[in-house]
Each structure stands twice: as C-alpha cells, then as structure tokens.
PDB file of C-alpha atoms and ligand atoms in Angstrom:
ATOM      1  CA  UNK A 666      88.884  79.265  59.229  1.00  0.00           C
ATOM      2  CA  UNK A 667      86.545  81.339  57.050  1.00  0.00           C
ATOM      3  CA  UNK A 668      83.017  80.016  56.507  1.00  0.00           C
ATOM      4  CA  UNK A 669      81.517  79.148  53.348  1.00  0.00           C
ATOM      5  CA  UNK A 670      78.436  81.212  52.594  1.00  0.00           C
ATOM      6  CA  UNK A 671      75.050  79.805  52.254  1.00  0.00           C
ATOM      7  CA  UNK A 672      73.355  81.993  49.576  1.00  0.00           C
ATOM      8  CA  UNK A 673      69.610  82.122  49.960  1.00  0.00           C
ATOM      9  CA  UNK A 674      69.314  84.809  46.971  1.00  0.00           C
ATOM     10  CA  UNK A 675      70.593  82.099  44.462  1.00  0.00           C
ATOM     11  CA  UNK A 676      68.709  79.273  46.011  1.00  0.00           C
ATOM     12  CA  UNK A 677      65.449  81.363  46.037  1.00  0.00           C
ATOM     13  CA  UNK A 678      65.736  82.629  42.198  1.00  0.00           C
ATOM     14  CA  UNK A 679      66.215  79.031  41.230  1.00  0.00           C
ATOM     15  CA  UNK A 680      62.930  77.862  43.308  1.00  0.00           C
ATOM     16  CA  UNK A 681      61.112  80.644  41.996  1.00  0.00           C
ATOM     17  CA  UNK A 682      61.773  80.036  38.410  1.00  0.00           C
ATOM     18  CA  UNK A 683      60.255  76.423  39.095  1.00  0.00           C
ATOM     19  CA  UNK A 684      57.227  78.025  40.720  1.00  0.00           C
ATOM     20  CA  UNK A 685      56.683  80.465  37.906  1.00  0.00           C
ATOM     21  CA  UNK A 686      56.845  77.651  35.357  1.00  0.00           C
ATOM     22  CA  UNK A 687      54.115  75.636  37.517  1.00  0.00           C
ATOM     23  CA  UNK A 688      52.050  78.643  37.997  1.00  0.00           C
ATOM     24  CA  UNK A 689      52.086  79.259  34.189  1.00  0.00           C
ATOM     25  CA  UNK A 690      51.060  75.743  33.605  1.00  0.00           C
ATOM     26  CA  UNK A 691      48.197  75.676  35.938  1.00  0.00           C
ATOM     27  CA  UNK A 692      46.991  78.748  34.033  1.00  0.00           C
ATOM     28  CA  UNK A 693      47.297  77.307  30.736  1.00  0.00           C
ATOM     29  CA  UNK A 694      45.823  73.782  31.798  1.00  0.00           C
ATOM     30  CA  UNK A 695      43.214  74.858  34.057  1.00  0.00           C
ATOM     31  CA  UNK A 696      42.718  78.545  33.720  1.00  0.00           C
ATOM     32  CA  UNK A 697      43.646  79.010  37.216  1.00  0.00           C
ATOM     33  CA  UNK A 698      45.955  81.834  38.122  1.00  0.00           C
ATOM     34  CA  UNK A 699      47.402  81.348  41.725  1.00  0.00           C
ATOM     35  CA  UNK A 700      46.160  84.677  43.765  1.00  0.00           C
ATOM     36  CA  UNK A 701      47.620  86.129  46.926  1.00  0.00           C
ATOM     37  CA  UNK A 702      45.683  88.297  49.219  1.00  0.00           C
ATOM     38  CA  UNK A 703      47.874  90.624  51.504  1.00  0.00           C
ATOM     39  CA  UNK A 704      46.573  92.878  54.177  1.00  0.00           C
ATOM     40  CA  UNK A 705      48.777  95.323  55.909  1.00  0.00           C
ATOM     41  CA  UNK A 706      47.653  97.497  58.708  1.00  0.00           C
ATOM     42  CA  UNK A 707      49.645 100.708  59.708  1.00  0.00           C
ATOM     43  CA  UNK A 708      52.705 102.517  58.479  1.00  0.00           C
ATOM     44  CA  UNK A 709      55.607 100.335  59.900  1.00  0.00           C
ATOM     45  CA  UNK A 710      58.438 100.876  57.020  1.00  0.00           C
ATOM     46  CA  UNK A 711      60.041  97.388  57.635  1.00  0.00           C
ATOM     47  CA  UNK A 712      56.450  95.754  57.322  1.00  0.00           C
ATOM     48  CA  UNK A 713      55.775  97.892  54.203  1.00  0.00           C
ATOM     49  CA  UNK A 714      58.729  97.149  52.471  1.00  0.00           C
ATOM     50  CA  UNK A 715      58.053  93.222  53.209  1.00  0.00           C
ATOM     51  CA  UNK A 716      54.746  93.505  51.856  1.00  0.00           C
ATOM     52  CA  UNK A 717      55.842  95.342  48.672  1.00  0.00           C
ATOM     53  CA  UNK A 718      58.636  92.642  47.974  1.00  0.00           C
ATOM     54  CA  UNK A 719      56.002  90.094  48.444  1.00  0.00           C
ATOM     55  CA  UNK A 720      53.802  91.762  45.790  1.00  0.00           C
ATOM     56  CA  UNK A 721      56.672  92.040  43.258  1.00  0.00           C
ATOM     57  CA  UNK A 722      57.723  88.230  43.833  1.00  0.00           C
ATOM     58  CA  UNK A 723      53.938  87.212  43.143  1.00  0.00           C
ATOM     59  CA  UNK A 724      53.818  89.312  39.848  1.00  0.00           C
ATOM     60  CA  UNK A 725      57.349  87.729  38.724  1.00  0.00           C
ATOM     61  CA  UNK A 726      56.201  84.282  39.348  1.00  0.00           C
ATOM     62  CA  UNK A 727      52.970  85.054  37.090  1.00  0.00           C
ATOM     63  CA  UNK A 728      50.647  85.143  40.192  1.00  0.00           C
ATOM     64  CA  UNK A 729      47.850  87.736  40.994  1.00  0.00           C
ATOM     65  CA  UNK A 730      47.989  89.578  44.131  1.00  0.00           C
ATOM     66  CA  UNK A 731      45.613  91.921  45.906  1.00  0.00           C
ATOM     67  CA  UNK A 732      46.744  94.400  48.388  1.00  0.00           C
ATOM     68  CA  UNK A 733      44.687  95.988  51.097  1.00  0.00           C
ATOM     69  CA  UNK A 734      46.791  98.638  52.927  1.00  0.00           C
ATOM     70  CA  UNK A 735      44.869 100.029  55.913  1.00  0.00           C
ATOM     71  CA  UNK A 736      45.632 103.000  58.368  1.00  0.00           C
ATOM     72  CA  UNK A 737      46.957 102.312  61.715  1.00  0.00           C
ATOM     73  CA  UNK A 738      43.563 103.417  63.367  1.00  0.00           C
ATOM     74  CA  UNK A 739      41.538 100.830  61.350  1.00  0.00           C
ATOM     75  CA  UNK A 740      39.313  98.715  63.774  1.00  0.00           C
ATOM     76  CA  UNK A 741      39.562  95.141  64.251  1.00  0.00           C
ATOM     77  CA  UNK A 742      36.122  94.542  62.685  1.00  0.00           C
ATOM     78  CA  UNK A 743      37.353  96.185  59.690  1.00  0.00           C
ATOM     79  CA  UNK A 744      40.238  93.992  59.369  1.00  0.00           C
ATOM     80  CA  UNK A 745      37.962  90.960  59.920  1.00  0.00           C
ATOM     81  CA  UNK A 746      35.857  92.156  57.300  1.00  0.00           C
ATOM     82  CA  UNK A 747      38.565  92.238  54.795  1.00  0.00           C
ATOM     83  CA  UNK A 748      39.774  88.698  55.944  1.00  0.00           C
ATOM     84  CA  UNK A 749      36.116  87.347  55.440  1.00  0.00           C
ATOM     85  CA  UNK A 750      36.027  89.039  51.925  1.00  0.00           C
ATOM     86  CA  UNK A 751      39.368  87.211  50.968  1.00  0.00           C
ATOM     87  CA  UNK A 752      38.214  83.958  52.361  1.00  0.00           C
ATOM     88  CA  UNK A 753      35.093  84.087  49.933  1.00  0.00           C
ATOM     89  CA  UNK A 754      37.169  85.425  46.924  1.00  0.00           C
ATOM     90  CA  UNK A 755      37.718  82.641  44.652  1.00  0.00           C
ATOM     91  CA  UNK A 756      40.452  84.534  43.006  1.00  0.00           C
ATOM     92  CA  UNK A 757      42.573  84.630  46.057  1.00  0.00           C
ATOM     93  CA  UNK A 758      43.960  81.106  47.219  1.00  0.00           C
ATOM     94  CA  UNK A 759      46.296  82.453  49.716  1.00  0.00           C
ATOM     95  CA  UNK A 760      45.767  85.190  52.665  1.00  0.00           C
ATOM     96  CA  UNK A 761      48.713  86.676  54.329  1.00  0.00           C
ATOM     97  CA  UNK A 762      48.028  89.308  57.163  1.00  0.00           C
ATOM     98  CA  UNK A 763      51.444  91.026  57.843  1.00  0.00           C
ATOM     99  CA  UNK A 764      52.570  91.002  61.359  1.00  0.00           C
ATOM    100  CA  UNK A 765      52.835  92.595  63.817  1.00  0.00           C
ATOM    101  CA  UNK A 766      49.323  94.406  63.849  1.00  0.00           C
ATOM    102  CA  UNK A 767      48.762  97.504  65.774  1.00  0.00           C
ATOM    103  CA  UNK A 768      48.321  97.020  69.644  1.00  0.00           C
ATOM    104  CA  UNK A 769      44.539  97.408  69.597  1.00  0.00           C
ATOM    105  CA  UNK A 770      43.798  94.549  67.172  1.00  0.00           C
ATOM    106  CA  UNK A 771      44.041  90.703  68.545  1.00  0.00           C
ATOM    107  CA  UNK A 772      46.426  89.096  66.238  1.00  0.00           C
ATOM    108  CA  UNK A 773      44.839  85.775  67.215  1.00  0.00           C
ATOM    109  CA  UNK A 774      41.309  86.965  66.430  1.00  0.00           C
ATOM    110  CA  UNK A 775      42.508  88.012  63.163  1.00  0.00           C
ATOM    111  CA  UNK A 776      44.648  84.811  62.188  1.00  0.00           C
ATOM    112  CA  UNK A 777      41.662  82.575  63.655  1.00  0.00           C
ATOM    113  CA  UNK A 778      39.385  84.392  60.935  1.00  0.00           C
ATOM    114  CA  UNK A 779      41.628  83.232  58.097  1.00  0.00           C
ATOM    115  CA  UNK A 780      40.440  80.241  56.231  1.00  0.00           C
ATOM    116  CA  UNK A 781      42.877  77.253  56.979  1.00  0.00           C
ATOM    117  CA  UNK A 782      42.810  76.287  53.357  1.00  0.00           C
ATOM    118  CA  UNK A 783      44.014  79.645  52.450  1.00  0.00           C
ATOM    119  CA  UNK A 784      46.354  80.084  55.246  1.00  0.00           C
ATOM    120  CA  UNK A 785      49.548  80.141  53.397  1.00  0.00           C
ATOM    121  CA  UNK A 786      51.594  81.731  56.066  1.00  0.00           C
ATOM    122  CA  UNK A 787      50.735  78.421  58.141  1.00  0.00           C
ATOM    123  CA  UNK A 788      49.987  80.551  61.121  1.00  0.00           C
ATOM    124  CA  UNK A 789      46.349  79.306  61.984  1.00  0.00           C
ATOM    125  CA  UNK A 790      46.012  76.908  64.801  1.00  0.00           C
ATOM    126  CA  UNK A 791      44.690  74.181  62.421  1.00  0.00           C
ATOM    127  CA  UNK A 792      47.705  74.342  60.255  1.00  0.00           C
ATOM    128  CA  UNK A 793      50.133  74.655  63.421  1.00  0.00           C
ATOM    129  CA  UNK A 794      48.467  71.603  64.996  1.00  0.00           C
ATOM    130  CA  UNK A 795      48.618  69.477  61.753  1.00  0.00           C
ATOM    131  CA  UNK A 796      52.388  70.522  61.393  1.00  0.00           C
ATOM    132  CA  UNK A 797      53.171  69.293  64.900  1.00  0.00           C
ATOM    133  CA  UNK A 798      51.296  65.730  64.490  1.00  0.00           C
ATOM    134  CA  UNK A 799      52.827  65.430  60.840  1.00  0.00           C
ATOM    135  CA  UNK A 800      49.665  65.818  58.686  1.00  0.00           C
ATOM    136  CA  UNK A 801      49.806  67.532  55.309  1.00  0.00           C
ATOM    137  CA  UNK A 802      49.489  71.274  55.920  1.00  0.00           C
ATOM    138  CA  UNK A 803      50.929  74.713  54.847  1.00  0.00           C
ATOM    139  CA  UNK A 804      54.320  75.139  56.500  1.00  0.00           C
ATOM    140  CA  UNK A 805      55.359  78.466  57.895  1.00  0.00           C
ATOM    141  CA  UNK A 806      57.363  80.162  55.485  1.00  0.00           C
ATOM    142  CA  UNK A 807      60.573  81.087  57.271  1.00  0.00           C
ATOM    143  CA  UNK A 808      61.086  77.704  59.056  1.00  0.00           C
ATOM    144  CA  UNK A 809      60.379  75.924  55.777  1.00  0.00           C
ATOM    145  CA  UNK A 810      62.864  78.186  54.122  1.00  0.00           C
ATOM    146  CA  UNK A 811      65.655  77.429  56.527  1.00  0.00           C
ATOM    147  CA  UNK A 812      64.830  73.562  56.241  1.00  0.00           C
ATOM    148  CA  UNK A 813      65.213  74.000  52.416  1.00  0.00           C
ATOM    149  CA  UNK A 814      68.397  75.879  52.811  1.00  0.00           C
ATOM    150  CA  UNK A 815      69.871  73.178  54.897  1.00  0.00           C
ATOM    151  CA  UNK A 816      68.664  70.214  52.482  1.00  0.00           C
ATOM    152  CA  UNK A 817      70.057  72.212  49.373  1.00  0.00           C
ATOM    153  CA  UNK A 818      73.430  72.685  51.079  1.00  0.00           C
ATOM    154  CA  UNK A 819      73.485  68.884  52.097  1.00  0.00           C
ATOM    155  CA  UNK A 820      73.541  69.531  55.662  1.00  0.00           C
ATOM    156  CA  UNK A 821      72.728  66.336  57.601  1.00  0.00           C
ATOM    157  CA  UNK A 822      70.213  67.214  60.184  1.00  0.00           C
ATOM    158  CA  UNK A 823      69.520  63.592  61.250  1.00  0.00           C
ATOM    159  CA  UNK A 824      71.109  62.886  64.322  1.00  0.00           C
ATOM    160  CA  UNK A 825      72.675  66.348  64.701  1.00  0.00           C
ATOM    161  CA  UNK A 826      72.107  68.718  67.545  1.00  0.00           C
ATOM    162  CA  UNK A 827      70.069  71.732  66.337  1.00  0.00           C
ATOM    163  CA  UNK A 828      70.042  74.796  68.953  1.00  0.00           C
ATOM    164  CA  UNK A 829      67.375  77.329  68.198  1.00  0.00           C
ATOM    165  CA  UNK A 830      67.632  80.833  69.866  1.00  0.00           C
ATOM    166  CA  UNK A 831      64.242  82.211  70.037  1.00  0.00           C
ATOM    167  CA  UNK A 832      60.740  81.165  70.797  1.00  0.00           C
ATOM    168  CA  UNK A 833      58.762  83.125  68.512  1.00  0.00           C
ATOM    169  CA  UNK A 834      55.428  81.739  66.955  1.00  0.00           C
ATOM    170  CA  UNK A 835      56.568  82.763  63.423  1.00  0.00           C
ATOM    171  CA  UNK A 836      60.162  81.104  63.731  1.00  0.00           C
ATOM    172  CA  UNK A 837      61.582  79.791  66.882  1.00  0.00           C
ATOM    173  CA  UNK A 838      58.799  77.573  67.843  1.00  0.00           C
ATOM    174  CA  UNK A 839      57.776  76.056  64.357  1.00  0.00           C
ATOM    175  CA  UNK A 840      61.626  75.776  63.232  1.00  0.00           C
ATOM    176  CA  UNK A 841      62.171  73.578  66.376  1.00  0.00           C
ATOM    177  CA  UNK A 842      59.065  71.424  65.343  1.00  0.00           C
ATOM    178  CA  UNK A 843      60.415  70.850  61.685  1.00  0.00           C
ATOM    179  CA  UNK A 844      64.108  70.099  62.821  1.00  0.00           C
ATOM    180  CA  UNK A 845      62.438  67.403  65.326  1.00  0.00           C
ATOM    181  CA  UNK A 846      60.220  65.968  62.741  1.00  0.00           C
ATOM    182  CA  UNK A 847      60.354  62.352  61.636  1.00  0.00           C
ATOM    183  CA  UNK A 848      61.095  63.557  58.036  1.00  0.00           C
ATOM    184  CA  UNK A 849      63.688  64.609  55.410  1.00  0.00           C
ATOM    185  CA  UNK A 850      65.369  67.918  57.076  1.00  0.00           C
ATOM    186  CA  UNK A 851      64.225  66.736  60.322  1.00  0.00           C
ATOM    187  CA  UNK A 852      65.315  64.006  62.908  1.00  0.00           C
ATOM    188  CA  UNK A 853      67.615  66.380  65.017  1.00  0.00           C
ATOM    189  CA  UNK A 854      67.918  66.650  68.643  1.00  0.00           C
ATOM    190  CA  UNK A 855      66.463  70.058  69.425  1.00  0.00           C
ATOM    191  CA  UNK A 856      67.391  72.641  72.172  1.00  0.00           C
ATOM    192  CA  UNK A 857      65.420  75.866  72.209  1.00  0.00           C
ATOM    193  CA  UNK A 858      67.037  78.717  74.049  1.00  0.00           C
ATOM    194  CA  UNK A 859      65.084  82.035  74.958  1.00  0.00           C
ATOM    195  CA  UNK A 860      65.324  85.154  76.985  1.00  0.00           C
ATOM    196  CA  UNK A 861      65.306  83.217  80.224  1.00  0.00           C
ATOM    197  CA  UNK A 862      67.874  80.938  79.212  1.00  0.00           C
ATOM    198  CA  UNK A 863      70.893  81.275  81.478  1.00  0.00           C
ATOM    199  CA  UNK A 864      74.608  80.841  80.016  1.00  0.00           C
ATOM    200  CA  UNK A 865      73.207  80.962  76.613  1.00  0.00           C
ATOM    201  CA  UNK A 866      76.776  80.216  75.118  1.00  0.00           C
ATOM    202  CA  UNK A 867      77.040  76.764  77.063  1.00  0.00           C
ATOM    203  CA  UNK A 868      73.946  75.660  74.821  1.00  0.00           C
ATOM    204  CA  UNK A 869      75.032  77.433  71.630  1.00  0.00           C
ATOM    205  CA  UNK A 870      78.601  76.007  71.742  1.00  0.00           C
ATOM    206  CA  UNK A 871      77.011  72.580  71.559  1.00  0.00           C
ATOM    207  CA  UNK A 872      75.234  73.089  68.339  1.00  0.00           C
ATOM    208  CA  UNK A 873      76.028  71.445  65.211  1.00  0.00           C
ATOM    209  CA  UNK A 874      73.220  73.474  63.564  1.00  0.00           C
ATOM    210  CA  UNK A 875      72.598  76.928  65.143  1.00  0.00           C
ATOM    211  CA  UNK A 876      69.392  78.587  64.220  1.00  0.00           C
ATOM    212  CA  UNK A 877      69.320  82.221  65.649  1.00  0.00           C
ATOM    213  CA  UNK A 878      65.920  83.840  65.495  1.00  0.00           C
ATOM    214  CA  UNK A 879      66.452  86.356  68.829  1.00  0.00           C
ATOM    215  CA  UNK A 880      65.011  89.614  67.241  1.00  0.00           C
ATOM    216  CA  UNK A 881      68.185  91.381  68.530  1.00  0.00           C
ATOM    217  CA  UNK A 882      71.382  92.367  66.765  1.00  0.00           C
ATOM    218  CA  UNK A 883      74.587  90.367  67.761  1.00  0.00           C
ATOM    219  CA  UNK A 884      72.986  88.001  70.062  1.00  0.00           C
ATOM    220  CA  UNK A 885      75.482  85.368  68.920  1.00  0.00           C
ATOM    221  CA  UNK A 886      79.257  86.237  68.421  1.00  0.00           C
ATOM    222  CA  UNK A 887      81.940  83.797  67.172  1.00  0.00           C
ATOM    223  CA  UNK A 888      83.187  82.576  70.297  1.00  0.00           C
ATOM    224  CA  UNK A 889      79.657  81.062  71.147  1.00  0.00           C
ATOM    225  CA  UNK A 890      80.092  78.845  68.098  1.00  0.00           C
ATOM    226  CA  UNK A 891      81.445  75.418  67.688  1.00  0.00           C
ATOM    227  CA  UNK A 892      84.231  75.230  65.237  1.00  0.00           C
ATOM    228  CA  UNK A 893      82.502  73.595  62.200  1.00  0.00           C
ATOM    229  CA  UNK A 894      78.747  74.511  62.905  1.00  0.00           C
ATOM    230  CA  UNK A 895      76.353  75.571  60.566  1.00  0.00           C
ATOM    231  CA  UNK A 896      74.682  79.025  61.265  1.00  0.00           C
ATOM    232  CA  UNK A 897      71.553  80.156  60.146  1.00  0.00           C
ATOM    233  CA  UNK A 898      70.885  83.788  61.054  1.00  0.00           C
ATOM    234  CA  UNK A 899      66.912  84.528  60.699  1.00  0.00           C
ATOM    235  CA  UNK A 900      67.355  88.123  62.084  1.00  0.00           C
ATOM    236  CA  UNK A 901      66.791  91.173  60.208  1.00  0.00           C
ATOM    237  CA  UNK A 902      67.567  94.334  62.291  1.00  0.00           C
ATOM    238  CA  UNK A 903      67.816  97.978  60.884  1.00  0.00           C
ATOM    239  CA  UNK A 904      70.720  99.718  62.720  1.00  0.00           C
ATOM    240  CA  UNK A 905      70.974 103.436  62.536  1.00  0.00           C
ATOM    241  CA  UNK A 906      74.067 104.298  60.407  1.00  0.00           C
ATOM    242  CA  UNK A 907      74.675 107.689  59.010  1.00  0.00           C
ATOM    243  CA  UNK A 908      77.012 106.473  56.222  1.00  0.00           C
ATOM    244  CA  UNK A 909      74.075 104.766  54.517  1.00  0.00           C
ATOM    245  CA  UNK A 910      71.693 106.559  52.332  1.00  0.00           C
ATOM    246  CA  UNK A 911      68.785 105.141  53.833  1.00  0.00           C
ATOM    247  CA  UNK A 912      70.239 106.156  57.317  1.00  0.00           C
ATOM    248  CA  UNK A 913      70.522 102.382  58.624  1.00  0.00           C
ATOM    249  CA  UNK A 914      72.091  99.132  57.500  1.00  0.00           C
ATOM    250  CA  UNK A 915      70.589  95.810  57.881  1.00  0.00           C
ATOM    251  CA  UNK A 916      72.119  93.340  60.209  1.00  0.00           C
ATOM    252  CA  UNK A 917      71.135  89.897  61.570  1.00  0.00           C
ATOM    253  CA  UNK A 918      71.235  88.324  65.147  1.00  0.00           C
ATOM    254  CA  UNK A 919      74.526  86.980  64.456  1.00  0.00           C
ATOM    255  CA  UNK A 920      77.913  89.015  64.521  1.00  0.00           C
ATOM    256  CA  UNK A 921      78.950  87.845  60.821  1.00  0.00           C
ATOM    257  CA  UNK A 922      82.663  88.800  61.149  1.00  0.00           C
ATOM    258  CA  UNK A 923      83.248  86.876  64.146  1.00  0.00           C
ATOM    259  CA  UNK A 924      80.912  83.912  63.471  1.00  0.00           C
ATOM    260  CA  UNK A 925      82.454  83.135  60.110  1.00  0.00           C
ATOM    261  CA  UNK A 926      85.691  82.440  61.712  1.00  0.00           C
ATOM    262  CA  UNK A 927      84.048  79.413  63.489  1.00  0.00           C
ATOM    263  CA  UNK A 928      81.471  78.403  61.290  1.00  0.00           C
ATOM    264  CA  UNK A 929      81.785  76.110  58.532  1.00  0.00           C
ATOM    265  CA  UNK A 930      78.598  77.356  56.833  1.00  0.00           C
ATOM    266  CA  UNK A 931      76.780  80.663  57.580  1.00  0.00           C
ATOM    267  CA  UNK A 932      73.829  82.502  55.873  1.00  0.00           C
ATOM    268  CA  UNK A 933      74.493  86.273  55.303  1.00  0.00           C
ATOM    269  CA  UNK A 934      72.021  89.067  56.166  1.00  0.00           C
ATOM    270  CA  UNK A 935      70.684  90.372  53.858  1.00  0.00           C
ATOM    271  CA  UNK A 936      70.543  87.606  50.973  1.00  0.00           C
ATOM    272  CA  UNK A 937      70.295  84.530  53.373  1.00  0.00           C
ATOM    273  CA  UNK A 938      67.042  83.431  54.855  1.00  0.00           C
ATOM    274  CA  UNK A 939      65.099  86.708  53.773  1.00  0.00           C
ATOM    275  CA  UNK A 940      64.651  85.793  50.094  1.00  0.00           C
ATOM    276  CA  UNK A 941      63.752  82.085  51.031  1.00  0.00           C
ATOM    277  CA  UNK A 942      60.735  83.238  53.296  1.00  0.00           C
ATOM    278  CA  UNK A 943      58.926  85.007  50.451  1.00  0.00           C
ATOM    279  CA  UNK A 944      59.844  81.905  48.034  1.00  0.00           C
ATOM    280  CA  UNK A 945      57.846  79.585  50.413  1.00  0.00           C
ATOM    281  CA  UNK A 946      55.114  81.890  50.408  1.00  0.00           C
ATOM    282  CA  UNK A 947      54.578  81.422  46.854  1.00  0.00           C
ATOM    283  CA  UNK A 948      55.319  77.787  46.968  1.00  0.00           C
ATOM    284  CA  UNK A 949      52.219  77.559  49.372  1.00  0.00           C
ATOM    285  CA  UNK A 950      50.133  79.917  47.246  1.00  0.00           C
ATOM    286  CA  UNK A 951      50.794  77.778  44.161  1.00  0.00           C
ATOM    287  CA  UNK A 952      49.818  74.610  46.316  1.00  0.00           C
ATOM    288  CA  UNK A 953      46.751  76.220  47.326  1.00  0.00           C
ATOM    289  CA  UNK A 954      45.619  77.082  43.863  1.00  0.00           C
ATOM    290  CA  UNK A 955      46.723  73.684  42.506  1.00  0.00           C
ATOM    291  CA  UNK A 956      44.167  72.242  45.114  1.00  0.00           C
ATOM    292  CA  UNK A 957      41.662  74.738  44.243  1.00  0.00           C
ATOM    293  CA  UNK A 958      41.941  73.796  40.787  1.00  0.00           C
ATOM    294  CA  UNK A 959      41.278  69.983  41.336  1.00  0.00           C
ATOM    295  CA  UNK A 960      37.653  70.877  42.804  1.00  0.00           C
TER     296      UNK A 960
HETATM  297  N1  LIG B 757      56.154  89.391  60.014  1.00  0.00           N
HETATM  298  C1  LIG B 757      57.155  88.858  60.061  1.00  0.00           C
HETATM  299  N2  LIG B 757      57.434  87.750  59.407  1.00  0.00           N
HETATM  300  C2  LIG B 757      56.193  87.531  58.904  1.00  0.00           C
HETATM  301  C3  LIG B 757      55.674  86.395  57.847  1.00  0.00           C
HETATM  302  O1  LIG B 757      56.398  85.613  57.794  1.00  0.00           O
HETATM  303  N3  LIG B 757      54.405  86.559  57.914  1.00  0.00           N
HETATM  304  C4  LIG B 757      53.647  87.377  58.259  1.00  0.00           C
HETATM  305  N4  LIG B 757      52.474  87.727  57.875  1.00  0.00           N
HETATM  306  N5  LIG B 757      54.112  88.519  58.932  1.00  0.00           N
HETATM  307  C5  LIG B 757      55.296  88.437  59.125  1.00  0.00           C
END
C-alpha cells in the first residue's frame, strides 16, 4: 500500500516559528524573556545530545537557557540544591531535569522538588494529577507532541480504538490519558499493552491508532498492524552500525519497512515525534513565562 509519512520535523519548524514570535512579543511588551533551566547528571551520550538539542532550540526561539551539567558521582543533595536555586531564580520559568538520573539519585525526590509552576516537563505529581482530572496544567512534552501531530494530520481520535504499547511515566501512561480525555485529540477508546501483555499482536491488530513507546527496537512489525492504521513510533534506539560514521544508526520501536506496507500514516525515526517533544517543551516554557509576566 505505502503509507503517507507524518513529518514531525516540518510541523515542529512551523510551531517553533510561532513560539519564537510570541517569545519576542513577550520580551518587547513586558520585558520578560522566557527562560529554561536544564540539569544533566552524568555522561550518557544520548541524554547529552538531547540536552544540547533543547538548548539550541531555546536559543533559536529567542529564549534564555541555563545549563547545569554535573558529573555522574554528584550527590542527590547537590542536585536538589541546583533545583532549589532554579526554583528561586526569576529568570527561569521552566526547569528540566534530564532523565534517567544515575542509580544513586532518587528520581521521584528530585522531580518532587521542582516547583509545579516551573515543571515544563509535566512530570511532577501535581501536574500529572491535574492532567488526569482535566485541570489546566503543563502537559508532558512527548505525549502532547503526539496529540498535536494527530490533530495536524486530521486524524479522528474520537471513537477510535487507540492502542498504546508501553507504560512508562514519560510516554505510555500520559499518552493513554490524553487520548481518553474528553477534549480535542481525545475521546478515544484506549488499550494499554506492556511487557506482561500476552499475544501483543492480537491487540495491536485492533488499533486504528497505534502508539509504540516500548523502548525496544522493532517491537512492532507490519504483520501486527491493521491495514489503514495510523502508526506513531515514539522509540529512539541507537543500533550499532559499522557503516555509519558515528558507529550507530537511529531506529524506532517499529520496523518501518514492513509497517509502512500496512499503515495509512506513519511517523519516521528520526524526524517524527522527536522534534515535536522539544517543540512542546518550548511551548510550555513560553506559557510559564507569559503567566509570570502577568504577576
Ligand atoms: N528522558 C527521556 N525523555 C525525556 C523528557 O521528555 N524529559 C526529560 N526531562 N527527560 C527525558
């Protein structure tokens, strides 16, 4: 059949232009420049490259960013101290602690320390609770980006069967919540599959919209997809490849070649969901700064 490609890069570029204009206007009219504080602990190369991409995107959108990169052996108390400083810094409207953190640091203690008013990742219990009960909040960036892509592509979520593969706090759980919300881009019937699901293909084949965030390459192949389905691949995996200059290639959680034979619409990796995640981070940072400017 040959699926249509849902290009996240183009949509992200369009949205980032709008965000940059609003950011400039906020500076011109209120003297407030949106600011993002980024904390990275350790030397994981993938995390470091995400953080660099986030900072570049901030600069391109006319935003201020402050970058604290700490060595692997940094104590939890030191990380909490940096979070506290950013909570009190009026130049910073959004705080992002890149996950995962090293084993000896409690992710939940660090996330809980972020002021919910600056939680532009939407990871604090306060924001997650608000999202679930439908109160205004910062929506988590990757799930929000997925919904924006579906909306932009004109995909009807209402009444559709959305199947989510993966139950992480960052993607699987929140994207399932957003798809079932009584709101635009929601009203779907949602099934969540995970590592304990038996006969995964029996579920994925029922999906009108299939969201794959399993964290494992090629979890979903073409034979697991209903003909005409919309497939969103949230996975980013570095697979060793000696023919590439970096020694690896990026691949999603979906086997793109076989999947695009069954799907009607599919996101590529790279260039699909990834650029939208950063875009929604900028969106939330701008929103936080706009709120601060009103006070
Ligand atoms: N690690 C993987 N995805 C994310 C994300 O969206 N935000 C943060 N802070 N860490 C991540």
